[in-house]
Coordinates of C-alpha atoms and ligand atoms in Angstrom, one line a residue:
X1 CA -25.6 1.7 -33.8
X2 CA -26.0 1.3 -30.2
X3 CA -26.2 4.6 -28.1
X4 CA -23.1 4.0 -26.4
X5 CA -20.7 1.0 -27.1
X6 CA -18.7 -0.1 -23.9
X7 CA -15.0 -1.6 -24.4
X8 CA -12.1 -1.8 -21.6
X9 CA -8.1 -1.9 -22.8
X10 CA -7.5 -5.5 -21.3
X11 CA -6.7 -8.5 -23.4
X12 CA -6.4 -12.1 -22.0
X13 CA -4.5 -13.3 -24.9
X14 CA -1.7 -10.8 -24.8
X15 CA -1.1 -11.3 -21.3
X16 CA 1.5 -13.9 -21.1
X17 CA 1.2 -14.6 -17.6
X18 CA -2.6 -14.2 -16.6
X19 CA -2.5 -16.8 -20.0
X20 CA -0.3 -19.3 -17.1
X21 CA -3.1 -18.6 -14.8
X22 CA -6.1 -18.7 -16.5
X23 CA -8.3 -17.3 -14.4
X24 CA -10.3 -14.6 -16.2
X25 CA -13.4 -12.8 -14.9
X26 CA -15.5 -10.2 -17.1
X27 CA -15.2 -6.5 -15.7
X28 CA -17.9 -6.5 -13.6
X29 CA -18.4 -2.2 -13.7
X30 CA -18.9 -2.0 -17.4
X31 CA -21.7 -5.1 -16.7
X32 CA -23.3 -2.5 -14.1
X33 CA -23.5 0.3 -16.5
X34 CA -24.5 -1.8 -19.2
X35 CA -27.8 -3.0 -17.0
X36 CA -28.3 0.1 -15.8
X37 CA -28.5 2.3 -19.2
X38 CA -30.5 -0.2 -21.1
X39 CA -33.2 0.2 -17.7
X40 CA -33.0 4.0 -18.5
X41 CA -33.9 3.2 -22.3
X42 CA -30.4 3.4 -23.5
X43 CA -29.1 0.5 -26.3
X44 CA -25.9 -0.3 -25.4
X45 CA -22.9 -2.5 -26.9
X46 CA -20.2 -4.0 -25.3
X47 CA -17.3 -5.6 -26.6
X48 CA -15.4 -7.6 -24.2
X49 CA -11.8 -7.2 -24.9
X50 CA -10.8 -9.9 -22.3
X51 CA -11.8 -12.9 -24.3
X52 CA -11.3 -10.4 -27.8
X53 CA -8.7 -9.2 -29.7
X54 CA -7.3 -6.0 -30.2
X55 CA -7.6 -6.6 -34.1
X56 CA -11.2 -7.7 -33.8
X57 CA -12.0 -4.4 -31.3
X58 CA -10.4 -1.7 -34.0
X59 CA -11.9 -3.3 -37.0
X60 CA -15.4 -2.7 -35.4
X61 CA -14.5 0.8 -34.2
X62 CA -13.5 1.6 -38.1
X63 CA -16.4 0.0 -39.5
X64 CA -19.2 1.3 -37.2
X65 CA -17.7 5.0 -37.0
X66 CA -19.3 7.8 -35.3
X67 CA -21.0 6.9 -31.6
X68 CA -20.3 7.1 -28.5
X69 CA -17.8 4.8 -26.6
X70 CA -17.4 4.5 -23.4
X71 CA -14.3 2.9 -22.0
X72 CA -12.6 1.0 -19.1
X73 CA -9.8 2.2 -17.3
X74 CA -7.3 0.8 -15.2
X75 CA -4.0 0.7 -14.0
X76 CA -2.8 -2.1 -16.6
X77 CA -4.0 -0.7 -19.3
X78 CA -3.2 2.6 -20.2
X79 CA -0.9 2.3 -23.3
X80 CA -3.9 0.0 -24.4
X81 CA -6.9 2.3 -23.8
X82 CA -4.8 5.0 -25.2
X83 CA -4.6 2.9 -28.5
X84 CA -8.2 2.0 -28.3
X85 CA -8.8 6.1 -27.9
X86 CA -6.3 6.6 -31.0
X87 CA -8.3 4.2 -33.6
X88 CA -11.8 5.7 -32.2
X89 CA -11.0 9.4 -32.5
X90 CA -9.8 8.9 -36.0
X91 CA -13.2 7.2 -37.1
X92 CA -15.2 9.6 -35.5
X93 CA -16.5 8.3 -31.5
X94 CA -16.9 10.8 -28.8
X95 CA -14.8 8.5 -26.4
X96 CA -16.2 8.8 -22.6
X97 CA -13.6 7.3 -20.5
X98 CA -14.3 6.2 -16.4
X99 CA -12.8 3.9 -13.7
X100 CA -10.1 3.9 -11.4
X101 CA -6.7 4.9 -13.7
X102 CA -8.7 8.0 -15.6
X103 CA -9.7 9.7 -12.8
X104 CA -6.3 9.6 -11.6
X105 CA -5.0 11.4 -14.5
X106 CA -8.5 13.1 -16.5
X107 CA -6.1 15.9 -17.7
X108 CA -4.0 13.8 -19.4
X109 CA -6.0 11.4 -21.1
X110 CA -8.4 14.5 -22.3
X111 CA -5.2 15.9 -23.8
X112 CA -4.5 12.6 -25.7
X113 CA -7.8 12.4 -27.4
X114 CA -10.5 11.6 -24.5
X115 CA -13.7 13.8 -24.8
X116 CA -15.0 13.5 -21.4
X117 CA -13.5 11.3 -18.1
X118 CA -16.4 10.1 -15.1
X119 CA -14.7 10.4 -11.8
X120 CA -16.3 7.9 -9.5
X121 CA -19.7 5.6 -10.3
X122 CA -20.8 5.7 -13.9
X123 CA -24.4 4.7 -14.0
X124 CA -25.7 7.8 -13.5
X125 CA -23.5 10.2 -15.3
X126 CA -24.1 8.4 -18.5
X127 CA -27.4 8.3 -18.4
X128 CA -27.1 12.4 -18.2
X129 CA -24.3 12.3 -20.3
X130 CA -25.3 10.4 -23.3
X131 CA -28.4 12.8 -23.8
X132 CA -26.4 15.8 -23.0
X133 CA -23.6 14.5 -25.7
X134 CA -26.6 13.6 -28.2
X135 CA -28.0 17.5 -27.9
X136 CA -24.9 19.2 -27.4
X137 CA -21.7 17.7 -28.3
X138 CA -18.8 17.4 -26.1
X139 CA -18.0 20.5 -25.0
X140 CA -20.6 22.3 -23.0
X141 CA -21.4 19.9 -20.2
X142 CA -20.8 21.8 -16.8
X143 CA -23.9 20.9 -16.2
X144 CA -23.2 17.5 -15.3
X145 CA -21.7 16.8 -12.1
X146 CA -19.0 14.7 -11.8
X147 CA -17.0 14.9 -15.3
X148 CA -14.1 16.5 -16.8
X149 CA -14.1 17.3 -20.2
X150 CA -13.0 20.5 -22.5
X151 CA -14.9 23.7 -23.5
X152 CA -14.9 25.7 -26.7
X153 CA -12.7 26.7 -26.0
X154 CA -10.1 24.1 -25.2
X155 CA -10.5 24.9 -21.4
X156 CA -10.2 22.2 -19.1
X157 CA -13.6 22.2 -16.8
X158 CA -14.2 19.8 -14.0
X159 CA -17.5 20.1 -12.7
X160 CA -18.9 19.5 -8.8
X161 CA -18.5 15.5 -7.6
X162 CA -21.2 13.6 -8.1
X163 CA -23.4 12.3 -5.2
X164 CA -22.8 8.4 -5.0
X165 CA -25.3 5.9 -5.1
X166 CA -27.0 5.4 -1.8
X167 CA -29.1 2.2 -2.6
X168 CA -27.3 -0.2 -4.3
X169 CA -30.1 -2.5 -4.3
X170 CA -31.9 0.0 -6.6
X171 CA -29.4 -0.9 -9.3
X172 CA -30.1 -3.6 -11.7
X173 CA -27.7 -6.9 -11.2
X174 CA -24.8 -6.9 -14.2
X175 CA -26.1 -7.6 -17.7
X176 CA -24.0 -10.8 -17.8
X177 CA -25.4 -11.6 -21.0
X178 CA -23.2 -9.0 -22.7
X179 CA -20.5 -11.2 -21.9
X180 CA -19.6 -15.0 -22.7
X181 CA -19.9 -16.1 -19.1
X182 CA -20.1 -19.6 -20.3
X183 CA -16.5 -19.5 -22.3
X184 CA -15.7 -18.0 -19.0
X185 CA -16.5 -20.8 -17.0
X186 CA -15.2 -23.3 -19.6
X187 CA -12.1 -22.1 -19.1
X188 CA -11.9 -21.9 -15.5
X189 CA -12.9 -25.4 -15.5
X190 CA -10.5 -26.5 -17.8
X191 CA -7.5 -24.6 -16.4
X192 CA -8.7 -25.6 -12.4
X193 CA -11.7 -27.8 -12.6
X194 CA -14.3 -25.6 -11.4
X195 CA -15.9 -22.9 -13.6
X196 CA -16.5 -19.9 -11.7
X197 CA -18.3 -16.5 -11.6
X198 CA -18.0 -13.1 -10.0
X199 CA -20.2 -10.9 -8.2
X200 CA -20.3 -8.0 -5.5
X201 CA -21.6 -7.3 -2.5
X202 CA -20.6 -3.4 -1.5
X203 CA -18.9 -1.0 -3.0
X204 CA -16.3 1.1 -1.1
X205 CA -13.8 0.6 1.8
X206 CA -14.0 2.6 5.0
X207 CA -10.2 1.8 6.1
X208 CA -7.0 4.5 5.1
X209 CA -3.9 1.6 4.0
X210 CA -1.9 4.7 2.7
X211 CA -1.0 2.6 -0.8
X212 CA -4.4 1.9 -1.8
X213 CA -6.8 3.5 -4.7
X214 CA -10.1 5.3 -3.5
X215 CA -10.2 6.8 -6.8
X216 CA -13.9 5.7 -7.5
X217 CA -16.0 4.8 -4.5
X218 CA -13.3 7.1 -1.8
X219 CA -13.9 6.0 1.1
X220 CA -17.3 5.4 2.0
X221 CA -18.8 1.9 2.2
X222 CA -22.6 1.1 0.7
X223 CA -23.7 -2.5 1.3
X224 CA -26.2 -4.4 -0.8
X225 CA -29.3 -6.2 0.7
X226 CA -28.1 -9.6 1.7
X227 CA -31.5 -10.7 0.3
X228 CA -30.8 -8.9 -3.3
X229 CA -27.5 -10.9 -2.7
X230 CA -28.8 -14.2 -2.7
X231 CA -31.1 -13.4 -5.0
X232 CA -28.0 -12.9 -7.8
X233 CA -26.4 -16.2 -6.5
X234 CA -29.4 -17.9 -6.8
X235 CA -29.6 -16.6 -10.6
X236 CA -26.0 -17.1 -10.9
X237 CA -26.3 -21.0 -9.8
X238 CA -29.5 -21.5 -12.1
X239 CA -28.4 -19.7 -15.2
X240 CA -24.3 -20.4 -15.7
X241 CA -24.4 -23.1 -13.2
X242 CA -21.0 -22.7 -12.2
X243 CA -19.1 -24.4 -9.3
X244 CA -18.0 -21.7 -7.5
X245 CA -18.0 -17.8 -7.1
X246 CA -15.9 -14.8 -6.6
X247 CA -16.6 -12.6 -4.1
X248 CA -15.0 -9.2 -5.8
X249 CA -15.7 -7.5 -2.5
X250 CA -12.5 -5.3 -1.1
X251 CA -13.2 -6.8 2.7
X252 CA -16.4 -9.8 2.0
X253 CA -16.0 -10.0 6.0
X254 CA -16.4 -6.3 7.0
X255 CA -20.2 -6.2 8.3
X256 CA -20.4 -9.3 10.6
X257 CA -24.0 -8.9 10.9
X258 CA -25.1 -9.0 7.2
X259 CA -22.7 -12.0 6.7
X260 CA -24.6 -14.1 9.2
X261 CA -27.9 -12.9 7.5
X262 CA -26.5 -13.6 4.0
X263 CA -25.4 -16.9 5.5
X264 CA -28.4 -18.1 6.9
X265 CA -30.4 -17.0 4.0
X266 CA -28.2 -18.9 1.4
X267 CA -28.5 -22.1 4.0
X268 CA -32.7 -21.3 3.9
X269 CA -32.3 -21.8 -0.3
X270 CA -30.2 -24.5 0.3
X271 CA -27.3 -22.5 -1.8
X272 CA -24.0 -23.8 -1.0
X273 CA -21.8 -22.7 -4.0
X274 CA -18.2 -22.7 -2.9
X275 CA -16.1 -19.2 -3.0
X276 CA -12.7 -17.5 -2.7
X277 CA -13.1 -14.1 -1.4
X278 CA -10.9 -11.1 0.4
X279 CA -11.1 -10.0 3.7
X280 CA -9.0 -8.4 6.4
X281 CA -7.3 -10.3 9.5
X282 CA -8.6 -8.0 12.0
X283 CA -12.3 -8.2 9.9
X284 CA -11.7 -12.5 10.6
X285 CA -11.0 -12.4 14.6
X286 CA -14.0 -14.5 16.0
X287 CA -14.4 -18.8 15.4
X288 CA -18.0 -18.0 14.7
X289 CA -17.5 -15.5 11.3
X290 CA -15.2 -18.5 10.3
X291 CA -17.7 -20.7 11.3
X292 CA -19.6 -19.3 9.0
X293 CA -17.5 -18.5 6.0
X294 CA -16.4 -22.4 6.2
X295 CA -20.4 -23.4 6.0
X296 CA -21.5 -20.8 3.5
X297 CA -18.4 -23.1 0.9
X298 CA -15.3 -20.4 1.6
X299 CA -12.7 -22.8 0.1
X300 CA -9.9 -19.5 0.2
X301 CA -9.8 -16.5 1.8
X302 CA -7.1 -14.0 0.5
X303 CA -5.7 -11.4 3.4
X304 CA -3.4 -8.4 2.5
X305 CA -1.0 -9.5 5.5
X306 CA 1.6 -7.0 3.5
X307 CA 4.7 -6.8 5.7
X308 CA 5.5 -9.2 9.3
X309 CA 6.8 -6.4 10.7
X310 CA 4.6 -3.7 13.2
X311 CA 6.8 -1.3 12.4
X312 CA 5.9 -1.1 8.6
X313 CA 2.2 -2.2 8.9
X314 CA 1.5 0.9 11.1
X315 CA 3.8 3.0 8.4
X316 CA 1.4 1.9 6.0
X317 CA -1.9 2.5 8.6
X318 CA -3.0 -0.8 7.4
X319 CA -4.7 -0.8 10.8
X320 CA -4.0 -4.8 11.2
X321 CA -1.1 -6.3 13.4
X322 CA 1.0 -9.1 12.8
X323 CA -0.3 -11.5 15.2
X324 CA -3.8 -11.2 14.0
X325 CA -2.9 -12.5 10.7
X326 CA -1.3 -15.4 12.1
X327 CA -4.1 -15.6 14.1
X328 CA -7.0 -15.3 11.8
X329 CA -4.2 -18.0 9.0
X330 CA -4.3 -20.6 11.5
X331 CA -7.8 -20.2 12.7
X332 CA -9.5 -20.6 8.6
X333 CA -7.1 -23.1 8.5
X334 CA -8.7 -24.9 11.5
X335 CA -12.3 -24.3 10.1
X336 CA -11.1 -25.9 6.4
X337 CA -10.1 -22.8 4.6
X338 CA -7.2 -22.3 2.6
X339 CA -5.3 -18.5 3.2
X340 CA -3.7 -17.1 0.9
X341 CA -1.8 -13.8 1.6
X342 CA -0.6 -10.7 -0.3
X343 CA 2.9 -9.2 0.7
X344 CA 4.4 -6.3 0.1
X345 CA 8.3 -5.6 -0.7
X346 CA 10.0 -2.3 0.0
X347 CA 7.7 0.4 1.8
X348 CA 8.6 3.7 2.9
X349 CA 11.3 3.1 5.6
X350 CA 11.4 -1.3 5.2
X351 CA 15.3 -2.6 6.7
X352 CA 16.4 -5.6 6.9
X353 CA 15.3 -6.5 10.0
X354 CA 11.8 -5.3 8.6
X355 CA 12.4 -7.8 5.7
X356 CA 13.5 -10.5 8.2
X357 CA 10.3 -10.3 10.4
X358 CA 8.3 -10.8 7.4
X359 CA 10.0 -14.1 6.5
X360 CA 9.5 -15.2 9.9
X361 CA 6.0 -14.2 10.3
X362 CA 5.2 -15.8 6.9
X363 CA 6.6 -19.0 9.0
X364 CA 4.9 -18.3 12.0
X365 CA 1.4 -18.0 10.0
X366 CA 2.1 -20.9 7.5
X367 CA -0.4 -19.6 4.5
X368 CA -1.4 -22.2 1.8
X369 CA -0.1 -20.1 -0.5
X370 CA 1.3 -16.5 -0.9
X371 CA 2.2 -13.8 -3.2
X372 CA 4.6 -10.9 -3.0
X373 CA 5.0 -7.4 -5.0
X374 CA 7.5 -4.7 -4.8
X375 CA 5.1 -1.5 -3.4
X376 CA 4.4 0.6 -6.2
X377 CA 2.4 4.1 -5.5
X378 CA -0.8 4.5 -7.3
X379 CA -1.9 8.3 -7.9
X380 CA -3.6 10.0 -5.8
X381 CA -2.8 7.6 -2.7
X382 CA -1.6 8.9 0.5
X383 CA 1.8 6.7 -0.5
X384 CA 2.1 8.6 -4.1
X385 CA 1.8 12.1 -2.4
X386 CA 4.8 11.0 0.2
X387 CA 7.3 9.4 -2.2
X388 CA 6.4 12.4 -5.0
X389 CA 9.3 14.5 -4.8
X390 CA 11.2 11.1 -5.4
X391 CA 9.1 9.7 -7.8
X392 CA 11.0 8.8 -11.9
X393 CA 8.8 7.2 -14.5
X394 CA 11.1 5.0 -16.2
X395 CA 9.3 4.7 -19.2
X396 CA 7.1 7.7 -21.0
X397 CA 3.9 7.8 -19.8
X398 CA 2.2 7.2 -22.4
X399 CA 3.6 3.5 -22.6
X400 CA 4.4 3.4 -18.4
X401 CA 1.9 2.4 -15.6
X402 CA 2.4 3.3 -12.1
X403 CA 3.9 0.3 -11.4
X404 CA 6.9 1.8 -13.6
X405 CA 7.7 4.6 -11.2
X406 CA 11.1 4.5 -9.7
X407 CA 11.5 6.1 -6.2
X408 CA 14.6 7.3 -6.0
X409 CA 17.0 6.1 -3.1
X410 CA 14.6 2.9 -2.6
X411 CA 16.7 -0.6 -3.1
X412 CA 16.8 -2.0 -6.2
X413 CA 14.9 -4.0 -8.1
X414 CA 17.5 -7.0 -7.9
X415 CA 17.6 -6.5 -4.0
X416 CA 14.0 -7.3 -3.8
X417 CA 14.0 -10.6 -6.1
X418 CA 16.5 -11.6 -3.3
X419 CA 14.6 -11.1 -0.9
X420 CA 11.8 -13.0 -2.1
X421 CA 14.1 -16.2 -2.6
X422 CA 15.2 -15.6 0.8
X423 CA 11.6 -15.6 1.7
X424 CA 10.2 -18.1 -0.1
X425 CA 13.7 -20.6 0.7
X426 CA 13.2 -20.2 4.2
X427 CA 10.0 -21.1 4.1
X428 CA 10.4 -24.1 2.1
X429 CA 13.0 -25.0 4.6
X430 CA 10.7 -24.7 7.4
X431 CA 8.0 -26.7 5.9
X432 CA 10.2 -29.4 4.8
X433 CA 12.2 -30.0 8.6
X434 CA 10.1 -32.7 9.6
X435 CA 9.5 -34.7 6.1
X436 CA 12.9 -34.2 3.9
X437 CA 15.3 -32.9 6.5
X438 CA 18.4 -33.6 3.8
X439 CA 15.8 -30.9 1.4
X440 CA 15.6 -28.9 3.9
X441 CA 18.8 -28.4 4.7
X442 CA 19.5 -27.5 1.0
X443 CA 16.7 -25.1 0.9
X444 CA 18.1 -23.2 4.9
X445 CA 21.4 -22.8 2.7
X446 CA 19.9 -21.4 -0.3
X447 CA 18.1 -19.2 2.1
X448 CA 21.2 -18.0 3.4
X449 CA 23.0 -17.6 -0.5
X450 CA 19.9 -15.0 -1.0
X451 CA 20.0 -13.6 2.5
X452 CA 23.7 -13.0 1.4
X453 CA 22.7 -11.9 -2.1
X454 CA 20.5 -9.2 -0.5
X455 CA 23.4 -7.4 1.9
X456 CA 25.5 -7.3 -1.0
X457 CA 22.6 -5.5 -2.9
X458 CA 21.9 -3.1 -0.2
X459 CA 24.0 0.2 -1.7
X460 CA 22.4 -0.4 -5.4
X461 CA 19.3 1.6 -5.7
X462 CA 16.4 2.2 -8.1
X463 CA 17.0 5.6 -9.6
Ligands
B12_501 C1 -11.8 -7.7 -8.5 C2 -10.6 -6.9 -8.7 C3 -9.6 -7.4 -9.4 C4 -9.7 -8.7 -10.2 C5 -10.3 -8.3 -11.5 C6 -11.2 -9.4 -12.1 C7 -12.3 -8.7 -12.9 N1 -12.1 -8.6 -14.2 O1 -13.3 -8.3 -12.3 C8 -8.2 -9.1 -10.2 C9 -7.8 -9.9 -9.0 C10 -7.8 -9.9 -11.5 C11 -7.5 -7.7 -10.2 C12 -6.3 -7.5 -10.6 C13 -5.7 -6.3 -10.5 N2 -6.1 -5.2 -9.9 CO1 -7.9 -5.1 -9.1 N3 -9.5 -4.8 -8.2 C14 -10.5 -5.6 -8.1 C15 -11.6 -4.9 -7.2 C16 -11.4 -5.4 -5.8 C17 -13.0 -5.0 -7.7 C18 -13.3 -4.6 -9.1 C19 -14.8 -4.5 -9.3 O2 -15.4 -5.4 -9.8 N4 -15.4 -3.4 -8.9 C20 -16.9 -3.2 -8.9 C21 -17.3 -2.3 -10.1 C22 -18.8 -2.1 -10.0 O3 -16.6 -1.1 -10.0 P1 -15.7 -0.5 -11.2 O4 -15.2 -1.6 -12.0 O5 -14.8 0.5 -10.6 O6 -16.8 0.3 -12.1 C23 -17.5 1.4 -11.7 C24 -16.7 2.8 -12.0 O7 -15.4 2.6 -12.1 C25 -17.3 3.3 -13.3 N5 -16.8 2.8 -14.6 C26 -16.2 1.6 -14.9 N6 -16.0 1.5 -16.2 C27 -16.4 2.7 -16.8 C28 -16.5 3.1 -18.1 C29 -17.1 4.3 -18.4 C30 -17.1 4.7 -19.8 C31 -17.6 5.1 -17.4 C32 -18.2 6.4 -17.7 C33 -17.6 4.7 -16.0 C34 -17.0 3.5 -15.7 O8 -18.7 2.8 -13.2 C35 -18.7 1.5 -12.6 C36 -20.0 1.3 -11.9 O9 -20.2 2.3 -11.0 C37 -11.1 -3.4 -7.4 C38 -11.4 -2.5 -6.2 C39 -12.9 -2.1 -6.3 N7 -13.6 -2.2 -5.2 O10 -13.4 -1.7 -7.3 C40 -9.6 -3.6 -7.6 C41 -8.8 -2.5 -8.4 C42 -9.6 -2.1 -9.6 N8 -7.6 -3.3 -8.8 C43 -6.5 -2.6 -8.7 C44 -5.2 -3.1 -9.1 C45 -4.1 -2.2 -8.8 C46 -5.1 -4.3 -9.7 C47 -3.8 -4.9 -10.2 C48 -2.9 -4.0 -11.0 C49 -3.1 -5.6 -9.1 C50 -1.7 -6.2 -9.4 N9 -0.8 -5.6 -8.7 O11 -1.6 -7.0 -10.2 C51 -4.3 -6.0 -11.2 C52 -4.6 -5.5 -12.6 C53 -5.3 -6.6 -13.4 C54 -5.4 -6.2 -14.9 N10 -4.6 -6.8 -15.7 O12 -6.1 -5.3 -15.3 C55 -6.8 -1.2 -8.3 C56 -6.8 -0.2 -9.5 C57 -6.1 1.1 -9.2 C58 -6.0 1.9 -10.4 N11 -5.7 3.2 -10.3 O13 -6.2 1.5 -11.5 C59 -8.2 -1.3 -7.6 C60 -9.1 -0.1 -7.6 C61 -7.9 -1.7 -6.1 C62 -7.3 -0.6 -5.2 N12 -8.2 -0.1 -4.4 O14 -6.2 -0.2 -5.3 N13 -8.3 -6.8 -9.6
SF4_502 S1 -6.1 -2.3 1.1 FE1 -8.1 -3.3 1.4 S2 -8.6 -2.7 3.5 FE2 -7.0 -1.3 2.9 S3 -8.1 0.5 2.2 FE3 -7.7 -0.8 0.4 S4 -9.5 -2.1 0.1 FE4 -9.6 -1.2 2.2

């Protein structure tokens, strides 16, 4: 038995959507961890429950009973890690949980079975803890920093954070071969052509968008090497030889200075794998950084463009205006790159003339492609902490995510699908004017039916 088996809650084939999209990546944290203990001396399992089964995953918790397990946590995937935590208990694993969603809520996942939760980076924590668990058991670790677990007394003890990482080149690269990164790219490839791979270049993002998780790197921002960088693409492109990568990266764009150096350093190697990546608009704002994405193979660049309006965007200290998304939209554009762009329905304080700039500044922009969601607030966020004394799960917790919370007063859920077919009509509309004009037309008045739809909707509310 391995000294510590490593599992997340997330299966691919129960997901009926992601199943539409195909586009699966392994979780690239539990790949850190999994380098990183086995440096220290650790063994370590994993079982990836992306390309798994849940049957297959309990079937090896019963039959190899009694070490320790270490879990993934996310927002998606609570009733699932709970289950995971259920089965494991009952055979006999200390069950070590960490990532984002546990360290939003250590007290209650200890109460439903967890013996210890790792708030923030888990490299170095397990390697303390495993040894600590190995000598001691479960309950009398205060002295490792950065965990909450239970005494012997059933008290709950969180002990003093734990200092983060300050080189991440000193970390090993993620042991990819715990995963099936080949059945991975076989699938991209048959599902889109092009098999890809992800990697990462930082960890942490400096900037304070009031709906977003810190909850494991807060807010501090660590950069790798650009040279340990395109060392890993290099291995990437001669090991899996995909035909593209991912960029995991919360803002790839942020340091302008290392993505030059990565840039010409990839161009040196004559390394020109194509990539999608995130950024910010306000991160994209000079020709040359474009310049460069476009020859470094940036085929699409997602932006959280969020709301059009000023109004909202500042509510949300996003820290970005308007214009500087349809700036930096049409500027890629110009340079070869698609945009695609996240939006956001129904933040603190959104009208309808808020929900009207968006539609138009969706126009103005003209994105390759874009996708909405109703705001939902994570734990622990800025946005959580204003909405609380509003806030009804409508499901019990142990089943719910926080995208279940209700907020009461906010519109309803109806009122929001009509505003994205108002959105997403209008734009149709506009992009057809020239070509179809008869399609168009048809589109503006089905624009209008949802526009319509919406004002009807605007007394029903969520809770
Ligand atoms: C890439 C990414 C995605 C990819 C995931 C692809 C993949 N499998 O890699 C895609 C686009 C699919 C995605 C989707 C979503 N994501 Co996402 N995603 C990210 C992102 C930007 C990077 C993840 C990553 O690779 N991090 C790098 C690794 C090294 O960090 P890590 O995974 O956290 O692991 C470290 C620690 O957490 C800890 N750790 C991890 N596991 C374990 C286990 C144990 C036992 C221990 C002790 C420690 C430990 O140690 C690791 C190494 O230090 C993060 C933000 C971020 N920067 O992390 C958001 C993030 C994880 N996503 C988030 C969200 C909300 C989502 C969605 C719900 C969005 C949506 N509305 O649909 C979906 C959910 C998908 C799903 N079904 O699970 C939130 C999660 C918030 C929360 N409380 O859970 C984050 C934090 C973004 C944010 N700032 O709000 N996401
Ligand atoms: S939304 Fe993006 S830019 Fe804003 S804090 Fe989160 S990761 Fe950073």
């Amino acid at each position: 038995m391995p000294d510590i088996l490593l599992t997340h809650g997330y299966y691919l084939y129960e997901d009926e959507k992601e199943r539409q999209i195909m586009k699966p990546y392994p979780p690239l944290g539990l790949l850190y961890l999994s380098a990183y203990l086995k440096r220290a001396g650790f063994s370590v399992g994993l079982y990836d429950s992306t390309l798994g089964c849940r049957p297959e995953l309990l079937a090896r918790l019963a039959t190899e009973p009694g070490g320790v397990l270490g879990i993934y946590t996310n927002l998606m995937t609570r009733a699932n890690v709970l289950d995971i935590v259920r089965h494991a208990k009952r055979y006999g694993w200390t069950v070590v949980l960490g990532g984002p969603e546990s360290a939003n809520y250590p007290a209650e996942y200890l109460a439903r079975g967890a013996d210890v939760v790792v708030i923030g980076e888990g490299e170095e924590a397990l390697a303390e803890l495993l040894p600590a668990l190995r000598d001691r058991g479960p309950h009398r670790l205060r002295d490792v920093a950065g965990i909450w677990f239970r005494d012997e007394a059933g008290q709950l003890i969180e002990t003093p954070a734990r200092p983060q990482i300050a080189d991440l080149d000193s970390l090993p690269w993620p042991d990819r071969a715990q995963v099936d990164i080949p059945e991975y790219v076989r699938i991209w490839r048959e599902h889109h052509g092009m098999g890809s791979v992800n990697l990462i270049t930082a960890r942490g993002c400096p900037y304070k968008c009031r709906w977003c998780s810190h909850a494991v790197f807060g807010f501090s921002h660590r950069r790798r090497s650009y040279l340990d960088c395109a060392d890993e693409v290099q291995h990437i492109a001669e090991t899996y030889r995909p035909d593209q990568v991912w960029y995991a990266d919360d803002v790839f764009t942020i340091h302008h200075g290392w993505l030059h150096n990565y840039a010409a350093e990839l161009k040196r190697r004559s390394l020109k794998l194509p990539f999608e990546t995130i950024s910010r608009a306000d991160r994209m704002m000079k020709e040359e950084v474009l310049e460069t994405l476009a020859e470094m193979g940036c085929y699409r660049i997602w932006i959280g463009s969020e709301s059009g309006s000023q109004r909202i965007l500042d509510a949300m200290q996003r820290g970005v205006t308007a214009e500087q998304v349809q700036w930096a939209t049409r500027a890629a554009q110009r340079h070869g790159i698609q945009v695609g762009m996240f939006l956001m329905w129904g933040y603190e304080g959104e009208t309808v003339e808020d929900i009207e700039a968006t539609i138009e500044h969706v126009k103005e922009a003209n994105p390759d492609i874009f996708f909405t969601t109703v705001s939902y607030p994570i734990k622990n966020t800025p946005y959580y902490h204003q909405v609380a004394d509003r806030l009804e799960l409508t499901k019990d917790w142990e089943a719910a995510t926080d995208r279940d919370f209700a907020i009461r007063g906010r519109h309803s859920r109806a009122y929001y699908k009509h505003a994205d077919r108002w959105l997403r009509s209008e734009v149709a509309a506009f992009r057809l004017e020239a070509a179809d004009p008869a399609e168009a037309a048809r589109k503006r008045a089905e624009a209008e039916a949802a526009r319509a739809a919406l004002l009807a909707a605007s007394a029903e509310v969520e809770a």
